[in-house]
């Protein structure tokens, strides 16, 4: 057992980073079912109490670690162009899949295949990260008048990241850029830029732009 | 070792069915890496030679078994209405996921997570099944003048089945019908019924319908 009191004291961002890396590594190696605050604390060379102070449950900790491994809000693309923003965000996510987050995602999926119930609580939290990032860049296009906010259901918003994730899970990393371009140009852009959806379904547009 | 010569002789469809069920069961239990013609023959109570006569490799056998587990061409929906056809096909696939095909798919995914290279040869063959089924029902809508064949790239055609597959892999079976309706109404129909794609991308429509 590592003595977490040895070595220099770490604080703030450095310690957080160590804790999140340890969480992803544990998730990749042992899975969510076997992940304990104790093992994470040991691996990160900190105390269990300091984990519980911040995250009341392992689900909270894992969701925080996954969120930390994704681009921060200030890193999100903002090129003024919807296509460039979507491409940049999907590339950022693909890039993260080729690291500790990807290994953790593979570990979690391996576990979910045998025990679907284990991943449910967790997945709603981690899926939220991807929806938030996509909404951040799609929201800019809404404000520029490029897209109709009414079409941005959670299912639509998550379609690009979902196709990327399935490709990563099936074929591993790195995800070829050709795949990212196809997902962007053939699926995401046509979906979010669709017009006439309301005419077809007979629903009333409530927030039509243009 | 089971003596495959015992029991009544089986021919044609009955024997084929036994072989394909045995293949899916082996895939679910042992994975693709460990699947051998010998073990499938043993489980199906037939001879290795009779397998090799029909399928030159285990990839051929597995692809045939996966194809057999999916709806046959004559079972594919043909209601005269695109939305009803898409819903019916996705429900058929979801229904298959809740059986031996689903178990095999989970086994194969578990393996692919650790050895992505193992699934590649196989996946191009089994993905072909889903693209073929979707194209069968989308082709009818093209002939009815409802959709533009130019938008039906492989990526677009496979988007619905891919979202369904990811949901199944993450949350298990049965897939809630609400999810199938969302995939159909919010993603598949808007994608295949899109207009103006060529105007947006500046490409020339080559097979425009309407």
mmCIF file of N, CA, C and O in Angstrom, chain B residues 52-109:
data_model
loop_
_atom_site.group_PDB
_atom_site.id
_atom_site.type_symbol
_atom_site.label_atom_id
_atom_site.label_comp_id
_atom_site.label_asym_id
_atom_site.label_seq_id
_atom_site.Cartn_x
_atom_site.Cartn_y
_atom_site.Cartn_z
ATOM 1 N N UNK B 52 -17.155 -26.873 -44.104
ATOM 2 C CA UNK B 52 -16.193 -26.326 -45.065
ATOM 3 C C UNK B 52 -16.694 -26.402 -46.507
ATOM 4 O O UNK B 52 -16.312 -25.600 -47.343
ATOM 5 N N UNK B 53 -17.557 -27.391 -46.787
ATOM 6 C CA UNK B 53 -18.126 -27.472 -48.141
ATOM 7 C C UNK B 53 -18.895 -26.197 -48.469
ATOM 8 O O UNK B 53 -18.887 -25.723 -49.596
ATOM 9 N N UNK B 54 -19.600 -25.643 -47.469
ATOM 10 C CA UNK B 54 -20.437 -24.461 -47.737
ATOM 11 C C UNK B 54 -19.716 -23.139 -47.479
ATOM 12 O O UNK B 54 -19.949 -22.158 -48.174
ATOM 13 N N UNK B 55 -18.894 -23.085 -46.405
ATOM 14 C CA UNK B 55 -18.263 -21.821 -46.018
ATOM 15 C C UNK B 55 -16.757 -22.025 -45.926
ATOM 16 O O UNK B 55 -16.285 -22.743 -45.025
ATOM 17 N N UNK B 56 -15.993 -21.414 -46.832
ATOM 18 C CA UNK B 56 -14.548 -21.645 -46.888
ATOM 19 C C UNK B 56 -13.802 -21.180 -45.637
ATOM 20 O O UNK B 56 -12.715 -21.674 -45.349
ATOM 21 N N UNK B 57 -14.367 -20.232 -44.886
ATOM 22 C CA UNK B 57 -13.667 -19.726 -43.692
ATOM 23 C C UNK B 57 -14.669 -19.473 -42.580
ATOM 24 O O UNK B 57 -15.877 -19.387 -42.826
ATOM 25 N N UNK B 58 -14.158 -19.329 -41.358
ATOM 26 C CA UNK B 58 -15.068 -19.033 -40.252
ATOM 27 C C UNK B 58 -15.715 -17.656 -40.419
ATOM 28 O O UNK B 58 -16.838 -17.450 -39.978
ATOM 29 N N UNK B 59 -15.014 -16.715 -41.095
ATOM 30 C CA UNK B 59 -15.629 -15.405 -41.349
ATOM 31 C C UNK B 59 -16.862 -15.563 -42.233
ATOM 32 O O UNK B 59 -17.892 -14.922 -42.007
ATOM 33 N N UNK B 60 -16.766 -16.434 -43.249
ATOM 34 C CA UNK B 60 -17.920 -16.692 -44.120
ATOM 35 C C UNK B 60 -19.074 -17.298 -43.319
ATOM 36 O O UNK B 60 -20.227 -16.922 -43.489
ATOM 37 N N UNK B 61 -18.715 -18.237 -42.460
ATOM 38 C CA UNK B 61 -19.743 -18.905 -41.652
ATOM 39 C C UNK B 61 -20.427 -17.914 -40.701
ATOM 40 O O UNK B 61 -21.658 -17.882 -40.601
ATOM 41 N N UNK B 62 -19.638 -17.111 -40.014
ATOM 42 C CA UNK B 62 -20.205 -16.161 -39.042
ATOM 43 C C UNK B 62 -21.084 -15.121 -39.749
ATOM 44 O O UNK B 62 -22.175 -14.797 -39.280
ATOM 45 N N UNK B 63 -20.615 -14.625 -40.894
ATOM 46 C CA UNK B 63 -21.412 -13.649 -41.641
ATOM 47 C C UNK B 63 -22.730 -14.277 -42.092
ATOM 48 O O UNK B 63 -23.792 -13.640 -42.024
ATOM 49 N N UNK B 64 -22.680 -15.526 -42.521
ATOM 50 C CA UNK B 64 -23.904 -16.217 -42.954
ATOM 51 C C UNK B 64 -24.855 -16.403 -41.776
ATOM 52 O O UNK B 64 -26.073 -16.220 -41.903
ATOM 53 N N UNK B 65 -24.294 -16.745 -40.612
ATOM 54 C CA UNK B 65 -25.132 -16.955 -39.421
ATOM 55 C C UNK B 65 -25.792 -15.650 -38.996
ATOM 56 O O UNK B 65 -26.976 -15.624 -38.637
ATOM 57 N N UNK B 66 -25.039 -14.546 -39.039
ATOM 58 C CA UNK B 66 -25.602 -13.246 -38.672
ATOM 59 C C UNK B 66 -26.695 -12.857 -39.659
ATOM 60 O O UNK B 66 -27.761 -12.371 -39.265
ATOM 61 N N UNK B 67 -26.442 -13.086 -40.939
ATOM 62 C CA UNK B 67 -27.440 -12.781 -41.961
ATOM 63 C C UNK B 67 -28.707 -13.600 -41.758
ATOM 64 O O UNK B 67 -29.823 -13.090 -41.893
ATOM 65 N N UNK B 68 -28.530 -14.867 -41.404
ATOM 66 C CA UNK B 68 -29.661 -15.774 -41.184
ATOM 67 C C UNK B 68 -30.510 -15.314 -39.998
ATOM 68 O O UNK B 68 -31.733 -15.494 -39.985
ATOM 69 N N UNK B 69 -29.845 -14.720 -38.994
ATOM 70 C CA UNK B 69 -30.562 -14.298 -37.783
ATOM 71 C C UNK B 69 -31.363 -13.021 -38.007
ATOM 72 O O UNK B 69 -32.232 -12.679 -37.216
ATOM 73 N N UNK B 70 -31.037 -12.297 -39.088
ATOM 74 C CA UNK B 70 -31.770 -11.064 -39.399
ATOM 75 C C UNK B 70 -32.972 -11.405 -40.276
ATOM 76 O O UNK B 70 -33.046 -12.501 -40.827
ATOM 77 N N UNK B 71 -33.930 -10.477 -40.398
ATOM 78 C CA UNK B 71 -35.104 -10.770 -41.221
ATOM 79 C C UNK B 71 -34.702 -11.129 -42.652
ATOM 80 O O UNK B 71 -33.803 -10.514 -43.232
ATOM 81 N N UNK B 72 -35.361 -12.132 -43.224
ATOM 82 C CA UNK B 72 -35.119 -12.503 -44.622
ATOM 83 C C UNK B 72 -35.742 -11.455 -45.533
ATOM 84 O O UNK B 72 -36.627 -10.697 -45.108
ATOM 85 N N UNK B 73 -35.285 -11.398 -46.780
ATOM 86 C CA UNK B 73 -35.781 -10.384 -47.712
ATOM 87 C C UNK B 73 -37.311 -10.376 -47.779
ATOM 88 O O UNK B 73 -37.932 -9.322 -47.832
ATOM 89 N N UNK B 74 -37.900 -11.573 -47.779
ATOM 90 C CA UNK B 74 -39.366 -11.633 -47.933
ATOM 91 C C UNK B 74 -40.106 -11.211 -46.663
ATOM 92 O O UNK B 74 -41.304 -10.962 -46.695
ATOM 93 N N UNK B 75 -39.370 -11.103 -45.540
ATOM 94 C CA UNK B 75 -40.000 -10.632 -44.294
ATOM 95 C C UNK B 75 -39.913 -9.114 -44.141
ATOM 96 O O UNK B 75 -40.496 -8.544 -43.225
ATOM 97 N N UNK B 76 -39.098 -8.465 -44.993
ATOM 98 C CA UNK B 76 -38.882 -7.026 -44.823
ATOM 99 C C UNK B 76 -40.195 -6.278 -44.991
ATOM 100 O O UNK B 76 -41.021 -6.637 -45.825
ATOM 101 N N UNK B 77 -40.395 -5.217 -44.190
ATOM 102 C CA UNK B 77 -41.661 -4.494 -44.244
ATOM 103 C C UNK B 77 -41.888 -3.839 -45.609
ATOM 104 O O UNK B 77 -40.943 -3.404 -46.259
ATOM 105 N N UNK B 78 -43.130 -3.797 -46.029
ATOM 106 C CA UNK B 78 -43.495 -3.132 -47.282
ATOM 107 C C UNK B 78 -44.928 -2.642 -47.137
ATOM 108 O O UNK B 78 -45.867 -3.223 -47.670
ATOM 109 N N UNK B 79 -45.068 -1.562 -46.350
ATOM 110 C CA UNK B 79 -46.414 -1.067 -46.020
ATOM 111 C C UNK B 79 -46.864 0.018 -46.982
ATOM 112 O O UNK B 79 -47.997 0.474 -46.903
ATOM 113 N N UNK B 80 -45.952 0.473 -47.851
ATOM 114 C CA UNK B 80 -46.288 1.580 -48.735
ATOM 115 C C UNK B 80 -46.056 2.934 -48.079
ATOM 116 O O UNK B 80 -46.289 3.978 -48.680
ATOM 117 N N UNK B 81 -45.560 2.920 -46.833
ATOM 118 C CA UNK B 81 -45.334 4.174 -46.107
ATOM 119 C C UNK B 81 -43.942 4.131 -45.490
ATOM 120 O O UNK B 81 -43.605 3.195 -44.753
ATOM 121 N N UNK B 82 -43.131 5.147 -45.805
ATOM 122 C CA UNK B 82 -41.735 5.147 -45.371
ATOM 123 C C UNK B 82 -41.600 5.046 -43.858
ATOM 124 O O UNK B 82 -40.834 4.235 -43.339
ATOM 125 N N UNK B 83 -42.350 5.874 -43.127
ATOM 126 C CA UNK B 83 -42.222 5.870 -41.665
ATOM 127 C C UNK B 83 -42.580 4.508 -41.082
ATOM 128 O O UNK B 83 -41.871 3.985 -40.224
ATOM 129 N N UNK B 84 -43.677 3.932 -41.550
ATOM 130 C CA UNK B 84 -44.068 2.624 -41.019
ATOM 131 C C UNK B 84 -43.030 1.561 -41.353
ATOM 132 O O UNK B 84 -42.753 0.671 -40.554
ATOM 133 N N UNK B 85 -42.451 1.642 -42.568
ATOM 134 C CA UNK B 85 -41.420 0.670 -42.955
ATOM 135 C C UNK B 85 -40.177 0.786 -42.074
ATOM 136 O O UNK B 85 -39.612 -0.221 -41.640
ATOM 137 N N UNK B 86 -39.742 2.032 -41.833
ATOM 138 C CA UNK B 86 -38.531 2.228 -41.014
ATOM 139 C C UNK B 86 -38.770 1.734 -39.592
ATOM 140 O O UNK B 86 -37.953 0.999 -39.025
ATOM 141 N N UNK B 87 -39.912 2.133 -39.017
ATOM 142 C CA UNK B 87 -40.244 1.669 -37.660
ATOM 143 C C UNK B 87 -40.267 0.147 -37.601
ATOM 144 O O UNK B 87 -39.700 -0.468 -36.690
ATOM 145 N N UNK B 88 -40.911 -0.476 -38.589
ATOM 146 C CA UNK B 88 -41.045 -1.940 -38.581
ATOM 147 C C UNK B 88 -39.681 -2.604 -38.691
ATOM 148 O O UNK B 88 -39.392 -3.586 -37.989
ATOM 149 N N UNK B 89 -38.801 -2.082 -39.567
ATOM 150 C CA UNK B 89 -37.481 -2.706 -39.720
ATOM 151 C C UNK B 89 -36.652 -2.552 -38.446
ATOM 152 O O UNK B 89 -36.032 -3.511 -37.977
ATOM 153 N N UNK B 90 -36.654 -1.337 -37.872
ATOM 154 C CA UNK B 90 -35.867 -1.144 -36.642
ATOM 155 C C UNK B 90 -36.407 -2.023 -35.511
ATOM 156 O O UNK B 90 -35.640 -2.558 -34.707
ATOM 157 N N UNK B 91 -37.737 -2.186 -35.464
ATOM 158 C CA UNK B 91 -38.306 -3.079 -34.442
ATOM 159 C C UNK B 91 -37.881 -4.521 -34.683
ATOM 160 O O UNK B 91 -37.612 -5.261 -33.736
ATOM 161 N N UNK B 92 -37.832 -4.939 -35.954
ATOM 162 C CA UNK B 92 -37.376 -6.296 -36.273
ATOM 163 C C UNK B 92 -35.928 -6.508 -35.814
ATOM 164 O O UNK B 92 -35.588 -7.544 -35.249
ATOM 165 N N UNK B 93 -35.074 -5.525 -36.084
ATOM 166 C CA UNK B 93 -33.669 -5.655 -35.696
ATOM 167 C C UNK B 93 -33.563 -5.673 -34.165
ATOM 168 O O UNK B 93 -32.852 -6.496 -33.580
ATOM 169 N N UNK B 94 -34.306 -4.767 -33.507
ATOM 170 C CA UNK B 94 -34.290 -4.721 -32.037
ATOM 171 C C UNK B 94 -34.744 -6.055 -31.462
ATOM 172 O O UNK B 94 -34.185 -6.549 -30.474
ATOM 173 N N UNK B 95 -35.745 -6.645 -32.104
ATOM 174 C CA UNK B 95 -36.268 -7.932 -31.658
ATOM 175 C C UNK B 95 -35.186 -9.008 -31.774
ATOM 176 O O UNK B 95 -35.022 -9.850 -30.878
ATOM 177 N N UNK B 96 -34.420 -8.987 -32.844
ATOM 178 C CA UNK B 96 -33.332 -9.959 -33.020
ATOM 179 C C UNK B 96 -32.231 -9.751 -31.981
ATOM 180 O O UNK B 96 -31.570 -10.693 -31.567
ATOM 181 N N UNK B 97 -32.000 -8.481 -31.594
ATOM 182 C CA UNK B 97 -30.982 -8.208 -30.571
ATOM 183 C C UNK B 97 -31.354 -8.879 -29.253
ATOM 184 O O UNK B 97 -30.500 -9.169 -28.430
ATOM 185 N N UNK B 98 -32.652 -9.107 -29.043
ATOM 186 C CA UNK B 98 -33.136 -9.711 -27.802
ATOM 187 C C UNK B 98 -33.123 -11.242 -27.909
ATOM 188 O O UNK B 98 -33.957 -11.918 -27.319
ATOM 189 N N UNK B 99 -32.171 -11.803 -28.676
ATOM 190 C CA UNK B 99 -32.069 -13.252 -28.850
ATOM 191 C C UNK B 99 -30.629 -13.658 -29.124
ATOM 192 O O UNK B 99 -29.710 -12.929 -28.758
ATOM 193 N N UNK B 100 -30.432 -14.811 -29.782
ATOM 194 C CA UNK B 100 -29.068 -15.314 -30.018
ATOM 195 C C UNK B 100 -28.176 -14.322 -30.783
ATOM 196 O O UNK B 100 -26.982 -14.233 -30.514
ATOM 197 N N UNK B 101 -28.756 -13.566 -31.715
ATOM 198 C CA UNK B 101 -27.948 -12.596 -32.457
ATOM 199 C C UNK B 101 -27.416 -11.517 -31.518
ATOM 200 O O UNK B 101 -26.256 -11.111 -31.620
ATOM 201 N N UNK B 102 -28.256 -11.078 -30.587
ATOM 202 C CA UNK B 102 -27.837 -10.063 -29.626
ATOM 203 C C UNK B 102 -26.716 -10.584 -28.738
ATOM 204 O O UNK B 102 -25.734 -9.885 -28.485
ATOM 205 N N UNK B 103 -26.866 -11.822 -28.286
ATOM 206 C CA UNK B 103 -25.822 -12.409 -27.440
ATOM 207 C C UNK B 103 -24.510 -12.504 -28.212
ATOM 208 O O UNK B 103 -23.431 -12.218 -27.681
ATOM 209 N N UNK B 104 -24.604 -12.888 -29.490
ATOM 210 C CA UNK B 104 -23.401 -12.975 -30.322
ATOM 211 C C UNK B 104 -22.779 -11.593 -30.520
ATOM 212 O O UNK B 104 -21.556 -11.425 -30.469
ATOM 213 N N UNK B 105 -23.646 -10.593 -30.743
ATOM 214 C CA UNK B 105 -23.156 -9.227 -30.949
ATOM 215 C C UNK B 105 -22.442 -8.719 -29.696
ATOM 216 O O UNK B 105 -21.409 -8.053 -29.775
ATOM 217 N N UNK B 106 -22.991 -9.043 -28.521
ATOM 218 C CA UNK B 106 -22.346 -8.638 -27.272
ATOM 219 C C UNK B 106 -20.992 -9.344 -27.129
ATOM 220 O O UNK B 106 -20.011 -8.734 -26.715
ATOM 221 N N UNK B 107 -20.954 -10.636 -27.449
ATOM 222 C CA UNK B 107 -19.698 -11.382 -27.353
ATOM 223 C C UNK B 107 -18.644 -10.804 -28.285
ATOM 224 O O UNK B 107 -17.483 -10.617 -27.910
ATOM 225 N N UNK B 108 -19.085 -10.483 -29.496
ATOM 226 C CA UNK B 108 -18.140 -9.946 -30.473
ATOM 227 C C UNK B 108 -17.647 -8.568 -30.041
ATOM 228 O O UNK B 108 -16.462 -8.251 -30.177
ATOM 229 N N UNK B 109 -18.555 -7.744 -29.497
ATOM 230 C CA UNK B 109 -18.137 -6.413 -29.052
ATOM 231 C C UNK B 109 -17.148 -6.518 -27.891
ATOM 232 O O UNK B 109 -16.145 -5.803 -27.854
#
